[in-house]
PDB file of C-alpha atoms in Angstrom:
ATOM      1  CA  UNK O  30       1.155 -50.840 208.076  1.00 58.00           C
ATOM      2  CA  UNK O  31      -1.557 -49.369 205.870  1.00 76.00           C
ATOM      3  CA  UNK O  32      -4.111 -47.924 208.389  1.00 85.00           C
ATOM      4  CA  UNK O  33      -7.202 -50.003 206.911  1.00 89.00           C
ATOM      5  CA  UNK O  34      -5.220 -53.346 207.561  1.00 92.00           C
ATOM      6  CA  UNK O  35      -4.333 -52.671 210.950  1.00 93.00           C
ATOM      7  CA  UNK O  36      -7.936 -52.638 211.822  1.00 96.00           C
ATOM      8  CA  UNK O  37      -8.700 -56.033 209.845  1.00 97.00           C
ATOM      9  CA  UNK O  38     -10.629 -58.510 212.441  1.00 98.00           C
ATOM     10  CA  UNK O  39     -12.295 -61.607 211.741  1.00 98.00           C
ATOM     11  CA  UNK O  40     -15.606 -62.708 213.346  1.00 97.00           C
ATOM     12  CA  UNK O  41     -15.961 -66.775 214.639  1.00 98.00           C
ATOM     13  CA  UNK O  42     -19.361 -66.747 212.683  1.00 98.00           C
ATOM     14  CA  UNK O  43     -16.992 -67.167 209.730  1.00 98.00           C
ATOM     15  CA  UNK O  44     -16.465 -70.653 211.343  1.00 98.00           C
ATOM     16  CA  UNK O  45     -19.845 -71.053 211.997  1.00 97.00           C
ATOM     17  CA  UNK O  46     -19.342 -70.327 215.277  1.00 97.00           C
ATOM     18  CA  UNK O  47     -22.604 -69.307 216.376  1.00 96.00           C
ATOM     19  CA  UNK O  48     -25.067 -68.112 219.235  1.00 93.00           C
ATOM     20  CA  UNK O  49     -28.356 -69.882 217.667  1.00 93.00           C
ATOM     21  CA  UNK O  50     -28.950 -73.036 219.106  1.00 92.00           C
ATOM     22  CA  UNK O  51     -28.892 -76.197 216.854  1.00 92.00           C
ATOM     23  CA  UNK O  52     -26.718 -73.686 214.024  1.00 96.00           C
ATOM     24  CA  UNK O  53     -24.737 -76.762 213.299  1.00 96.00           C
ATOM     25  CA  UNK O  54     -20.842 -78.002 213.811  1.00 97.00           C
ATOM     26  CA  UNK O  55     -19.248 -75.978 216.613  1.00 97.00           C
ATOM     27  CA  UNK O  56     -15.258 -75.369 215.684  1.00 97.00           C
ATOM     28  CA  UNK O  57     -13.270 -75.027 218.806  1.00 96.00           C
ATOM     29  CA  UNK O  58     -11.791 -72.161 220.101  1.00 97.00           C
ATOM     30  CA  UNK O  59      -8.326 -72.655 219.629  1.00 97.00           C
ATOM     31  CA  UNK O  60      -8.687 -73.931 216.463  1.00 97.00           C
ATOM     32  CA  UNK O  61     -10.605 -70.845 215.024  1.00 98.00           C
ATOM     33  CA  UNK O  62      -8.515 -68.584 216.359  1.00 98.00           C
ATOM     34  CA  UNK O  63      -5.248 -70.463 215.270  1.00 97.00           C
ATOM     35  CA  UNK O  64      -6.799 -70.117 211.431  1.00 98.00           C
ATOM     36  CA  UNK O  65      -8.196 -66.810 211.817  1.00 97.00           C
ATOM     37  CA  UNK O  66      -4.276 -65.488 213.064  1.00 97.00           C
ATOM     38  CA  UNK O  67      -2.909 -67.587 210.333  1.00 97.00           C
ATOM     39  CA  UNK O  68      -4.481 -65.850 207.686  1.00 97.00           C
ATOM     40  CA  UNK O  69      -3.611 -62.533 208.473  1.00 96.00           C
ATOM     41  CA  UNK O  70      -6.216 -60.789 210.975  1.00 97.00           C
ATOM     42  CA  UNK O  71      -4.975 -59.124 213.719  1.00 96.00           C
ATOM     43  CA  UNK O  72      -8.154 -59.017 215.627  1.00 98.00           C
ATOM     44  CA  UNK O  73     -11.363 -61.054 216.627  1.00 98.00           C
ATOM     45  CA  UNK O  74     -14.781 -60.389 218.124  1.00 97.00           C
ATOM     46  CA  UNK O  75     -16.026 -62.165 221.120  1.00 95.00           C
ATOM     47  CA  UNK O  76     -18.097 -64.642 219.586  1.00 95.00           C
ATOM     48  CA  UNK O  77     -21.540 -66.077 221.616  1.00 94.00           C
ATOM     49  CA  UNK O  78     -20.961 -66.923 225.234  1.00 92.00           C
ATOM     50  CA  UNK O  79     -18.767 -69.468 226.008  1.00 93.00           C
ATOM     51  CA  UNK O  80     -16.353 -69.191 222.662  1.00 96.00           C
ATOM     52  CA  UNK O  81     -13.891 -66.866 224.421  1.00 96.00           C
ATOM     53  CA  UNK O  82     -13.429 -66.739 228.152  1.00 94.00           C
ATOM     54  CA  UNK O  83     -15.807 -64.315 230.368  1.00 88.00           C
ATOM     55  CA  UNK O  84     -13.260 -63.999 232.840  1.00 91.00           C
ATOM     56  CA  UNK O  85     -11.032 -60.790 231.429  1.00 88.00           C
ATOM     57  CA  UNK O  86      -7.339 -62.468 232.637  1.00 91.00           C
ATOM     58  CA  UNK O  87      -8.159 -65.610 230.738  1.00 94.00           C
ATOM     59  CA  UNK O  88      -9.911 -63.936 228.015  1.00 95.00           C
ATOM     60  CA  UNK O  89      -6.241 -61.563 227.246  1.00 93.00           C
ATOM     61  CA  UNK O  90      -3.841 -64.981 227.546  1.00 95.00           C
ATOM     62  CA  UNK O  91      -6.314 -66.573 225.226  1.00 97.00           C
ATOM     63  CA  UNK O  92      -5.527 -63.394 222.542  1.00 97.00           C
ATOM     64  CA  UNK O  93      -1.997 -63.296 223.429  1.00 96.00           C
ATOM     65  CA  UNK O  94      -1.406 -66.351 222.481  1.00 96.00           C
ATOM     66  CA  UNK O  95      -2.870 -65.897 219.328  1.00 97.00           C
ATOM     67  CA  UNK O  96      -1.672 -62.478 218.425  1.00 97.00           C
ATOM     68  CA  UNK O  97      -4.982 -60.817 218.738  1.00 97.00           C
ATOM     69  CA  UNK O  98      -6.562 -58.088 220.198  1.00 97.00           C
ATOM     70  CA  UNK O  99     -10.664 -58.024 220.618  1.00 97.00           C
ATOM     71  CA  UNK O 100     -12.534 -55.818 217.985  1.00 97.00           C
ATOM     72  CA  UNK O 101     -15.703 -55.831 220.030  1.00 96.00           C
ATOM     73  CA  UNK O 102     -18.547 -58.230 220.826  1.00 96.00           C
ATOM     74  CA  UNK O 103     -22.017 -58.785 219.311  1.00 95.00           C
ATOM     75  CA  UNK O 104     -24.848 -58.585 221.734  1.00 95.00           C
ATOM     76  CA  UNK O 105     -28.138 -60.060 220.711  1.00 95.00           C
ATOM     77  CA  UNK O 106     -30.981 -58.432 223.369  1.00 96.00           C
ATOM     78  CA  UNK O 107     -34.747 -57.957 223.470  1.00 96.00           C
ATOM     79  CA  UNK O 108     -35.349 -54.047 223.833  1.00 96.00           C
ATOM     80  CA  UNK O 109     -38.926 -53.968 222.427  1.00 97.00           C
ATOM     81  CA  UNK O 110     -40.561 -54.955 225.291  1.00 95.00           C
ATOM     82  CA  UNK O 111     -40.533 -53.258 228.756  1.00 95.00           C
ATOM     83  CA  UNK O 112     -40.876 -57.202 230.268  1.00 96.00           C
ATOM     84  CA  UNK O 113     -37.562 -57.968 228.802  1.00 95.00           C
ATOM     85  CA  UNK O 114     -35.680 -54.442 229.453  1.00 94.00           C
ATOM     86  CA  UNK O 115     -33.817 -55.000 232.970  1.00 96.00           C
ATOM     87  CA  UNK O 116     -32.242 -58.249 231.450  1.00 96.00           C
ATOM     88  CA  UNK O 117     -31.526 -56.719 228.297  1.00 96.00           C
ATOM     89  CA  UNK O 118     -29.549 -54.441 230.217  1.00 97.00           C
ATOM     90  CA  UNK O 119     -27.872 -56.762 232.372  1.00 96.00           C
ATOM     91  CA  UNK O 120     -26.438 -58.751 229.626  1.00 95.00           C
ATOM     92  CA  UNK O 121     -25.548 -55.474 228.113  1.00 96.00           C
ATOM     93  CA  UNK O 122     -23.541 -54.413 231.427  1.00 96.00           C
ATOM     94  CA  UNK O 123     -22.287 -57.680 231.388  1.00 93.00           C
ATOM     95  CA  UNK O 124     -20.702 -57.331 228.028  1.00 94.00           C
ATOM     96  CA  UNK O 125     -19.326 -53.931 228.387  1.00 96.00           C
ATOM     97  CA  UNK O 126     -17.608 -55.177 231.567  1.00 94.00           C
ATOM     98  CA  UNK O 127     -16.112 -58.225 229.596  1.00 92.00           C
ATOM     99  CA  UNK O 128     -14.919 -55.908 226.656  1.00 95.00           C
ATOM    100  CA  UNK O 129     -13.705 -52.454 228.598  1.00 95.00           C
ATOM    101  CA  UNK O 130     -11.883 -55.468 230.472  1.00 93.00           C
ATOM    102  CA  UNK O 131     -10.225 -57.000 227.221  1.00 92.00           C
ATOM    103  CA  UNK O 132      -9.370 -53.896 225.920  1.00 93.00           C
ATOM    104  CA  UNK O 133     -12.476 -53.242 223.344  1.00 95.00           C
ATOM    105  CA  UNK O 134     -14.097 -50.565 222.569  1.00 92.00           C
ATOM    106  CA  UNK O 135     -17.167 -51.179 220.518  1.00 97.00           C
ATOM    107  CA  UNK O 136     -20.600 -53.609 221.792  1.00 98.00           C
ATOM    108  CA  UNK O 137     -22.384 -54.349 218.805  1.00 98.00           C
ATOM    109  CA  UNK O 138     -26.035 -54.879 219.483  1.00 97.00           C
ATOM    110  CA  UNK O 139     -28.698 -56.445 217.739  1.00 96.00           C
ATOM    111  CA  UNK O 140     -32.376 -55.888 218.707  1.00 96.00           C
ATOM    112  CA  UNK O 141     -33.490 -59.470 218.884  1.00 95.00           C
ATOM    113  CA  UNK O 142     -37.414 -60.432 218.611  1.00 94.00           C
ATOM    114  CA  UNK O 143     -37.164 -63.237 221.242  1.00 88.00           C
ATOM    115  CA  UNK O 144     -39.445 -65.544 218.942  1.00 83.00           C
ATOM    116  CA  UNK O 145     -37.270 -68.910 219.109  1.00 78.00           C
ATOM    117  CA  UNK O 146     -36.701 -69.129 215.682  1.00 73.00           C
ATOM    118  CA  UNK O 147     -33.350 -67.785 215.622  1.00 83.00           C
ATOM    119  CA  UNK O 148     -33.382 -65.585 212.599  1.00 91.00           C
ATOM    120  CA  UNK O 149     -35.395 -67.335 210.404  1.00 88.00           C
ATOM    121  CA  UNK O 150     -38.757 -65.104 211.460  1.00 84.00           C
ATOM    122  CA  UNK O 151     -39.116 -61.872 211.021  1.00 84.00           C
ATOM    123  CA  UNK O 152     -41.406 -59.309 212.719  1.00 85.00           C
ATOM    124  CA  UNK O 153     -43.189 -55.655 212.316  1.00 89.00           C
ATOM    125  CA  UNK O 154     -43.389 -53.790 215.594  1.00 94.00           C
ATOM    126  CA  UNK O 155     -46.489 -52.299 216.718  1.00 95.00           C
ATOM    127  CA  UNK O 156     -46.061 -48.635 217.175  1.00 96.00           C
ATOM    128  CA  UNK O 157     -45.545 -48.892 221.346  1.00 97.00           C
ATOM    129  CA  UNK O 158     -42.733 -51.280 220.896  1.00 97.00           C
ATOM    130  CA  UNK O 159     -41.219 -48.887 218.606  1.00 96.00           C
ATOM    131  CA  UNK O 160     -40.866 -46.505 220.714  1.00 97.00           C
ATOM    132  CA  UNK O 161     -39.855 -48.605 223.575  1.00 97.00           C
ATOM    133  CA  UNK O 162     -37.050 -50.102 221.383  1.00 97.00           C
ATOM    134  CA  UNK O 163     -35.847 -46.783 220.249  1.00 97.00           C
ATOM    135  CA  UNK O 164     -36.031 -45.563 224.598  1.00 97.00           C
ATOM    136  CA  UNK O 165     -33.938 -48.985 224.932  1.00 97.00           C
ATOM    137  CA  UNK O 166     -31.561 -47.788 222.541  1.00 97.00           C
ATOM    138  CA  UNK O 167     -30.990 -45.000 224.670  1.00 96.00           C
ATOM    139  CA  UNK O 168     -30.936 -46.760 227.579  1.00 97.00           C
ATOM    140  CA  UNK O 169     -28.350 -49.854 226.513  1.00 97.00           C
ATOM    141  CA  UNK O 170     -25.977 -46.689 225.253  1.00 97.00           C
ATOM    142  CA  UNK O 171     -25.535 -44.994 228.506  1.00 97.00           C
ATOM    143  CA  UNK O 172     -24.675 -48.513 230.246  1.00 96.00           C
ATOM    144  CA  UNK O 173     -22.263 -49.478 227.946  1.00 97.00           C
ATOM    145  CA  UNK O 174     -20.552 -46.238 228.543  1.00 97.00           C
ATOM    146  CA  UNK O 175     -20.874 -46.397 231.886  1.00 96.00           C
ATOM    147  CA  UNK O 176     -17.585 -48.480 231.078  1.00 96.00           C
ATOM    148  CA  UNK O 177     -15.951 -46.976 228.095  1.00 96.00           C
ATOM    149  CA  UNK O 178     -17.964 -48.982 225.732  1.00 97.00           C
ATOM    150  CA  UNK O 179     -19.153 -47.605 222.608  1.00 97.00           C
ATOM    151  CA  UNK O 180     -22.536 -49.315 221.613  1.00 97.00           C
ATOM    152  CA  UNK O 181     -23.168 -49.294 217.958  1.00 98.00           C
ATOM    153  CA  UNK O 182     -26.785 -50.729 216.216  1.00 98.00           C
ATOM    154  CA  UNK O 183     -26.547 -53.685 213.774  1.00 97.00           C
ATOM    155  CA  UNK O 184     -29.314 -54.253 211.769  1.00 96.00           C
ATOM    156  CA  UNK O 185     -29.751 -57.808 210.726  1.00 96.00           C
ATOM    157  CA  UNK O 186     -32.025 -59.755 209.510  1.00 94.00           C
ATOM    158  CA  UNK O 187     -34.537 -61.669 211.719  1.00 94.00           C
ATOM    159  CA  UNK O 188     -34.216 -58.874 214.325  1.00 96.00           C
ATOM    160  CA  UNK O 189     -36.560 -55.869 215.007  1.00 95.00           C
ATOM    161  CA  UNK O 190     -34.437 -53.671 212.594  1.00 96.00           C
ATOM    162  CA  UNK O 191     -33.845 -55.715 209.014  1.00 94.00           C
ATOM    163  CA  UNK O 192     -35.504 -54.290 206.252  1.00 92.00           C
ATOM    164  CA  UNK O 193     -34.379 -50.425 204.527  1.00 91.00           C
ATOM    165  CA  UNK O 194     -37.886 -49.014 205.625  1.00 94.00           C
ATOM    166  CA  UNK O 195     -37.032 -49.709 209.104  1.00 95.00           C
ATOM    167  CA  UNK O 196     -33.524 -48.562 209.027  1.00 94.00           C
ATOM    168  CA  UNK O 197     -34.549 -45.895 207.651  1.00 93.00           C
ATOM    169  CA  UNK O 198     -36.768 -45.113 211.061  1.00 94.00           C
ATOM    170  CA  UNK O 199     -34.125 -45.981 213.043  1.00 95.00           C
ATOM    171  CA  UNK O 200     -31.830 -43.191 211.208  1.00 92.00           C
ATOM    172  CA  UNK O 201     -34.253 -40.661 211.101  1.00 93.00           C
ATOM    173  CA  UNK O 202     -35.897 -41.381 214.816  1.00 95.00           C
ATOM    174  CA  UNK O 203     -32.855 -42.368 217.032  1.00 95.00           C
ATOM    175  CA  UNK O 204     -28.778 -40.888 216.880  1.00 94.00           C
ATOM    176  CA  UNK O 205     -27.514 -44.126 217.761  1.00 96.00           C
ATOM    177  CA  UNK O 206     -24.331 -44.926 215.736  1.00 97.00           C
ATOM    178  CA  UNK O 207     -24.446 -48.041 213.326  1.00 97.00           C
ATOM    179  CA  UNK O 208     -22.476 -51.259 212.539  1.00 97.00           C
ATOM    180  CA  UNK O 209     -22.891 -51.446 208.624  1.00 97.00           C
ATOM    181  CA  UNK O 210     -23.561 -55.315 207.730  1.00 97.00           C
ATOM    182  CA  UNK O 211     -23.364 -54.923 204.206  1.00 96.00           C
ATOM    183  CA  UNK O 212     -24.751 -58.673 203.718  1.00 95.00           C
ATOM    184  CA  UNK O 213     -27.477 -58.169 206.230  1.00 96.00           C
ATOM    185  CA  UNK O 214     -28.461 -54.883 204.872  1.00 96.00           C
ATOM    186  CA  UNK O 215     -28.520 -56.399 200.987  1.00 95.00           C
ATOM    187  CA  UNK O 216     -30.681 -59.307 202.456  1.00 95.00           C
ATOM    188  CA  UNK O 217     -33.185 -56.962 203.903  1.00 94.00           C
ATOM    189  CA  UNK O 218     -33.793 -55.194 200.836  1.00 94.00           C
ATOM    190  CA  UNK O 219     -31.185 -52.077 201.718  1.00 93.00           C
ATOM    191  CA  UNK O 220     -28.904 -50.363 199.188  1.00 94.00           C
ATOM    192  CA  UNK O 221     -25.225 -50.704 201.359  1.00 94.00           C
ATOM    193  CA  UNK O 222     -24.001 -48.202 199.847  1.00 94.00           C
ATOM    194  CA  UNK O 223     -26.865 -45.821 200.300  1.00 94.00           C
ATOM    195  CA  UNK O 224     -27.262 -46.614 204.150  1.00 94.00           C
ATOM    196  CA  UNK O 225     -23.714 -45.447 204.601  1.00 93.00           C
ATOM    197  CA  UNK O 226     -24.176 -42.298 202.763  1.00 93.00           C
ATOM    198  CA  UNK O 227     -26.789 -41.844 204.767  1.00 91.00           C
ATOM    199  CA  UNK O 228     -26.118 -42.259 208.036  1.00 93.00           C
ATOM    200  CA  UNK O 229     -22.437 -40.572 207.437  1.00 92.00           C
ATOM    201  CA  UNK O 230     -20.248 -40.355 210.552  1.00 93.00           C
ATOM    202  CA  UNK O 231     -22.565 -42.647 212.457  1.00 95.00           C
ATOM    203  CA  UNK O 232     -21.499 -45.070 210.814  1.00 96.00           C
ATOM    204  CA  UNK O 233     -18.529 -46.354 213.526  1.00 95.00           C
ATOM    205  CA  UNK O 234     -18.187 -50.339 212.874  1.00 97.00           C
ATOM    206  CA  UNK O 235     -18.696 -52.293 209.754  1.00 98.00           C
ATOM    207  CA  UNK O 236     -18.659 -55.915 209.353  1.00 98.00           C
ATOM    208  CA  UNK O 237     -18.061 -56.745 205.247  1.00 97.00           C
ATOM    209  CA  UNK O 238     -20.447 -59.938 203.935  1.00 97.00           C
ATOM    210  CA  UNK O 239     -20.676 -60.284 200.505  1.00 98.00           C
ATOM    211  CA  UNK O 240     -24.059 -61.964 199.378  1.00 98.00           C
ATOM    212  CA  UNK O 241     -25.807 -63.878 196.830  1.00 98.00           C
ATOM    213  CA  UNK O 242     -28.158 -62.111 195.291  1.00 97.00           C
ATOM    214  CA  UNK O 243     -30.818 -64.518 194.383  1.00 97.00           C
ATOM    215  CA  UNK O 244     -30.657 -66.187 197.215  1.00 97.00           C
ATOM    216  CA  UNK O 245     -30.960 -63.283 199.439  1.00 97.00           C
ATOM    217  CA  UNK O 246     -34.291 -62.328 197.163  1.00 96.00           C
ATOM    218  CA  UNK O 247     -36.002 -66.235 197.927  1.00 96.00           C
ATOM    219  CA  UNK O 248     -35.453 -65.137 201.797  1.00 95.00           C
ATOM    220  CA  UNK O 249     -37.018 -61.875 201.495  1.00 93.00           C
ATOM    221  CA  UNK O 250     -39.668 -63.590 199.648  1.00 93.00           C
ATOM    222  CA  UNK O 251     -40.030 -66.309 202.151  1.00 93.00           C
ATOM    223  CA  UNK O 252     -38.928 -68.692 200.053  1.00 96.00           C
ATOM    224  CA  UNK O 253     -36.104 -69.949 201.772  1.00 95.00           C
ATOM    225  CA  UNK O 254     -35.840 -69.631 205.262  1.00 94.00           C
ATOM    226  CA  UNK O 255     -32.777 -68.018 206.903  1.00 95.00           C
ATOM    227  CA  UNK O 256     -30.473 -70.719 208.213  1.00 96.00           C
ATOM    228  CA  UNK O 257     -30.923 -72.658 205.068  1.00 96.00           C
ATOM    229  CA  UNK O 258     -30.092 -69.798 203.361  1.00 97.00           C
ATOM    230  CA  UNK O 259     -27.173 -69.638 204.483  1.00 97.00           C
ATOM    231  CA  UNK O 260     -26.312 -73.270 204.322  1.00 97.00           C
ATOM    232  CA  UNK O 261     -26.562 -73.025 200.611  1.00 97.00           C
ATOM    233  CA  UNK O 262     -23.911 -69.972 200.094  1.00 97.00           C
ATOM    234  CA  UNK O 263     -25.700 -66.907 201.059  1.00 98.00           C
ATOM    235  CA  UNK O 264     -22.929 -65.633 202.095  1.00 98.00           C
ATOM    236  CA  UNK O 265     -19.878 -65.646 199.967  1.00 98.00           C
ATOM    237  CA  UNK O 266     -16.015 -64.863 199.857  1.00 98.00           C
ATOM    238  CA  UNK O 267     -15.596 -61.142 199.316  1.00 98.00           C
ATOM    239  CA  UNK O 268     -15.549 -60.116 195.713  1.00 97.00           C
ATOM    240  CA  UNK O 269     -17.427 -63.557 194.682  1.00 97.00           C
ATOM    241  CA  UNK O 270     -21.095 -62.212 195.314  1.00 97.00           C
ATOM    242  CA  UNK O 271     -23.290 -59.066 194.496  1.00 96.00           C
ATOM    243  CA  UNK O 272     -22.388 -56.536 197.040  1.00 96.00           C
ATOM    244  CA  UNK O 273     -20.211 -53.427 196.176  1.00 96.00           C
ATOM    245  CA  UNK O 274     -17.756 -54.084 198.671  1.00 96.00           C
ATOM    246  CA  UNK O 275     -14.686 -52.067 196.747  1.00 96.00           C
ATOM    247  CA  UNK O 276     -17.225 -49.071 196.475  1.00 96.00           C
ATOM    248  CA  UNK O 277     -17.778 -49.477 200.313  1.00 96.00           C
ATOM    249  CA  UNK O 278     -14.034 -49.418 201.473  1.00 96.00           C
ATOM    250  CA  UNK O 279     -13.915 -46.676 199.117  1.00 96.00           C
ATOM    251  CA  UNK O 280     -16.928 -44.497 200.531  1.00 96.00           C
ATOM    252  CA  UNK O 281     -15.760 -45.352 203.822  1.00 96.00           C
ATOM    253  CA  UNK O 282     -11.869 -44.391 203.563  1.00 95.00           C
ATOM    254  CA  UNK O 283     -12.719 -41.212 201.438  1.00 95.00           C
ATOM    255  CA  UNK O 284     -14.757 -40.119 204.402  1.00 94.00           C
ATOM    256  CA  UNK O 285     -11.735 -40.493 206.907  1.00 94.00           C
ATOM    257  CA  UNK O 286     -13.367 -44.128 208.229  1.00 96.00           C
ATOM    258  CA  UNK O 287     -11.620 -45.014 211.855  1.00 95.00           C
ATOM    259  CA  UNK O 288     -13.322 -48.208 212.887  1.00 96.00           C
ATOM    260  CA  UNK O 289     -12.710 -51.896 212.271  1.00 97.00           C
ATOM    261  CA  UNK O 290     -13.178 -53.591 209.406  1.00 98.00           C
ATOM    262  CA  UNK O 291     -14.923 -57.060 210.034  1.00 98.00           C
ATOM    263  CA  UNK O 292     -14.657 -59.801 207.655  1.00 98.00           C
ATOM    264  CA  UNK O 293     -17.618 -62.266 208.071  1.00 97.00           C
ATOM    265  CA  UNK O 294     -18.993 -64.720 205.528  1.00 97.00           C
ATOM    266  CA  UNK O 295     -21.801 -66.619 207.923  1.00 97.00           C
ATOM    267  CA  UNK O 296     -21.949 -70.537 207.057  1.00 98.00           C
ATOM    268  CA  UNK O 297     -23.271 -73.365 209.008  1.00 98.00           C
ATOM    269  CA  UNK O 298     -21.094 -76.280 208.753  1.00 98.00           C
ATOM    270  CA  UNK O 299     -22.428 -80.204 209.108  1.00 96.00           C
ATOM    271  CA  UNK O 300     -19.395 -81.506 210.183  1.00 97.00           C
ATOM    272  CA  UNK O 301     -15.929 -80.632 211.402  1.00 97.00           C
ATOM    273  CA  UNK O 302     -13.551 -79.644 208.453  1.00 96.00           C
ATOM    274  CA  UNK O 303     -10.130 -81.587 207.993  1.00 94.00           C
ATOM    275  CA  UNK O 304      -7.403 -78.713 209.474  1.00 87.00           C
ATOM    276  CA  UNK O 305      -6.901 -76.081 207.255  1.00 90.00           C
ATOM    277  CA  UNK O 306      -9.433 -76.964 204.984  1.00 95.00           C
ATOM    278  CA  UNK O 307     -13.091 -75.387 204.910  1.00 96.00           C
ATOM    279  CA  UNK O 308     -14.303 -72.354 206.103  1.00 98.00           C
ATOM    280  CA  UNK O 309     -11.089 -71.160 206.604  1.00 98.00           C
ATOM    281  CA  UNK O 310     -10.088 -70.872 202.886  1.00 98.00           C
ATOM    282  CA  UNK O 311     -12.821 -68.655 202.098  1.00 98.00           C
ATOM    283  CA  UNK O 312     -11.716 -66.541 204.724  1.00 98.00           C
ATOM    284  CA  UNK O 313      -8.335 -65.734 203.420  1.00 98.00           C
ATOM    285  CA  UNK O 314      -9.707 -65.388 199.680  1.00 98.00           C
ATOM    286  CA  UNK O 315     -11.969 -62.493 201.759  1.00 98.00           C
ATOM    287  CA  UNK O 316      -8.605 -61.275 203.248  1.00 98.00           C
ATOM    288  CA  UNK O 317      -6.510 -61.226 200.227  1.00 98.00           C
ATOM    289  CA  UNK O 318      -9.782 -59.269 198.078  1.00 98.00           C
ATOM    290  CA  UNK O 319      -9.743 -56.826 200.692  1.00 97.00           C
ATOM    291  CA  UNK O 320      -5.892 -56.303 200.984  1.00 96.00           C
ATOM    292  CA  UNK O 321      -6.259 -55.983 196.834  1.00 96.00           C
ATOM    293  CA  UNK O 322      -8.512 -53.011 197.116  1.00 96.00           C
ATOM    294  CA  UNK O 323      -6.758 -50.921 200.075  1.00 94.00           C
ATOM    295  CA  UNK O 324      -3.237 -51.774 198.749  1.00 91.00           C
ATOM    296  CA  UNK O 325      -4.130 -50.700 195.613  1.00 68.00           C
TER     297      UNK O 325
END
């Protein structure tokens, strides 16, 4: 199998399966990962707590009987205050445990604000907090490998690290390797392409969005807040929006790229899709663009 494909996973965000409270229609489990399977990816991520099972023997017959294996788990957790740091890093222990356990390899950590508003607020940090989010960095990276556990960065919007300028300070200030969102990165104002280029071989896990341009601009703007964003096709099918997705896989397989390759296209759903129909059609027109440009 080509190389790139083997390490093809699917995220349950795709199904709008997601950790912010009140997101909208929660697929089931089994159903998720019976369409994600059926469409061709080999691997899922964990999903927020509660989607897959904590406990590690019921978490691996859950994948078995779907043919997957776990491409990692994203790990929302407040490092930018010392108040929040030892539960920070008890989730993150937590996490690790649950993925070393399942077989993963990668914890993919976002540096939430702890506002309540989801990701629909965004935030500048005051120079103290930077520098106690960039020691938390530090700190959540030697815990997760306390188990084996890679921990990468994700910027994303409505966290503490969204827009290019502070990217930018997080590449320059901290060594911390980097999950490339290509649609959160567009949506904060970053140049995908150039963040990879940039960062280089820190660069170790990459979930692939592909964006609406406009709409991402009436976010930035405030315009539009986050959620609702998203609820009116923020995110779109790979290939269908304004990313540069084949110059990513591109970039990233000329420079000898061994990490996953995570197909997510965020939606929040009203109501429960008829089987086989909604989210999960978008998802293999993402699967079939992407086999397109590492097949050809």
């Amino acid at each position: 199998m080509n190389g790139a494909l083997a390490r093809l996973a699917g995220a349950p965000i795709t199904w709008g399966v997601c950790e912010v409270p009140g997101w909208g229609c929660q697929l089931g489990t089994e159903r998720v990962l019976r369409e994600l399977a059926g469409i061709g990816l080999g691997a899922v991520e964990l999903g927020p707590p509660g989607f897959l099972p904590n406990d590690p023997a019921a978490l691996a017959r859950t994948l078995h009987r779907h043919g997957l294996r776990l491409a990692g788990g994203f790990v929302p957790a407040i490092l930018h205050r010392a108040e929040h740091r030892a539960a920070a890093l008890a989730g993150i222990t937590a996490a690790a445990a649950t993925l070393a356990a399942a077989g993963a390899d990668v914890l993919v950590l976002a540096a939430e604000l702890g506002n309540g508003a989801g990701y629909d607020r965004s935030a500048e940090l005051t120079g103290p907090e930077w520098a106690t989010l960039l020691e938390g960095l530090d700190r959540s990276r030697e815990v997760a490998g306390r188990h084996g556990v890679r921990l990468v960065l994700h910027p994303h919007y409505g966290t503490a690290v969204e827009r290019r300028e502070q990217v930018e300070r997080v590449v320059v200030e901290s060594d911390v390797p980097l999950c490339v969102d290509t649609g959160h990165l567009l949506v904060g104002g970053a140049d995908p392409l150039e963040v990879l280029r940039a960062a280089g071989a820190r660069v170790t896990h990459v979930h692939f969005k592909d964006v609406d341009a406009a709409l991402a601009a009436r976010v930035r703007a405030g315009e539009l807040g986050y959620r609702e964003a998203v609820g009116r096709g923020l995110y779109r099918p790979l290939g269908d929006g304004d990313v540069d997705v084949a110059g990513m896989v591109r970039l990233l397989r000329s420079a000898g790229y061994q990490g996953w390759y995570v197909l997510e296209q965020d939606v929040v759903l009203d109501a429960e899709p008829k089987e086989g129909e909604g989210p999960v059609r978008s998802a293999a027109r993402s699967v079939d663009y992407f086999k397109g440009l590492v097949q050809g």
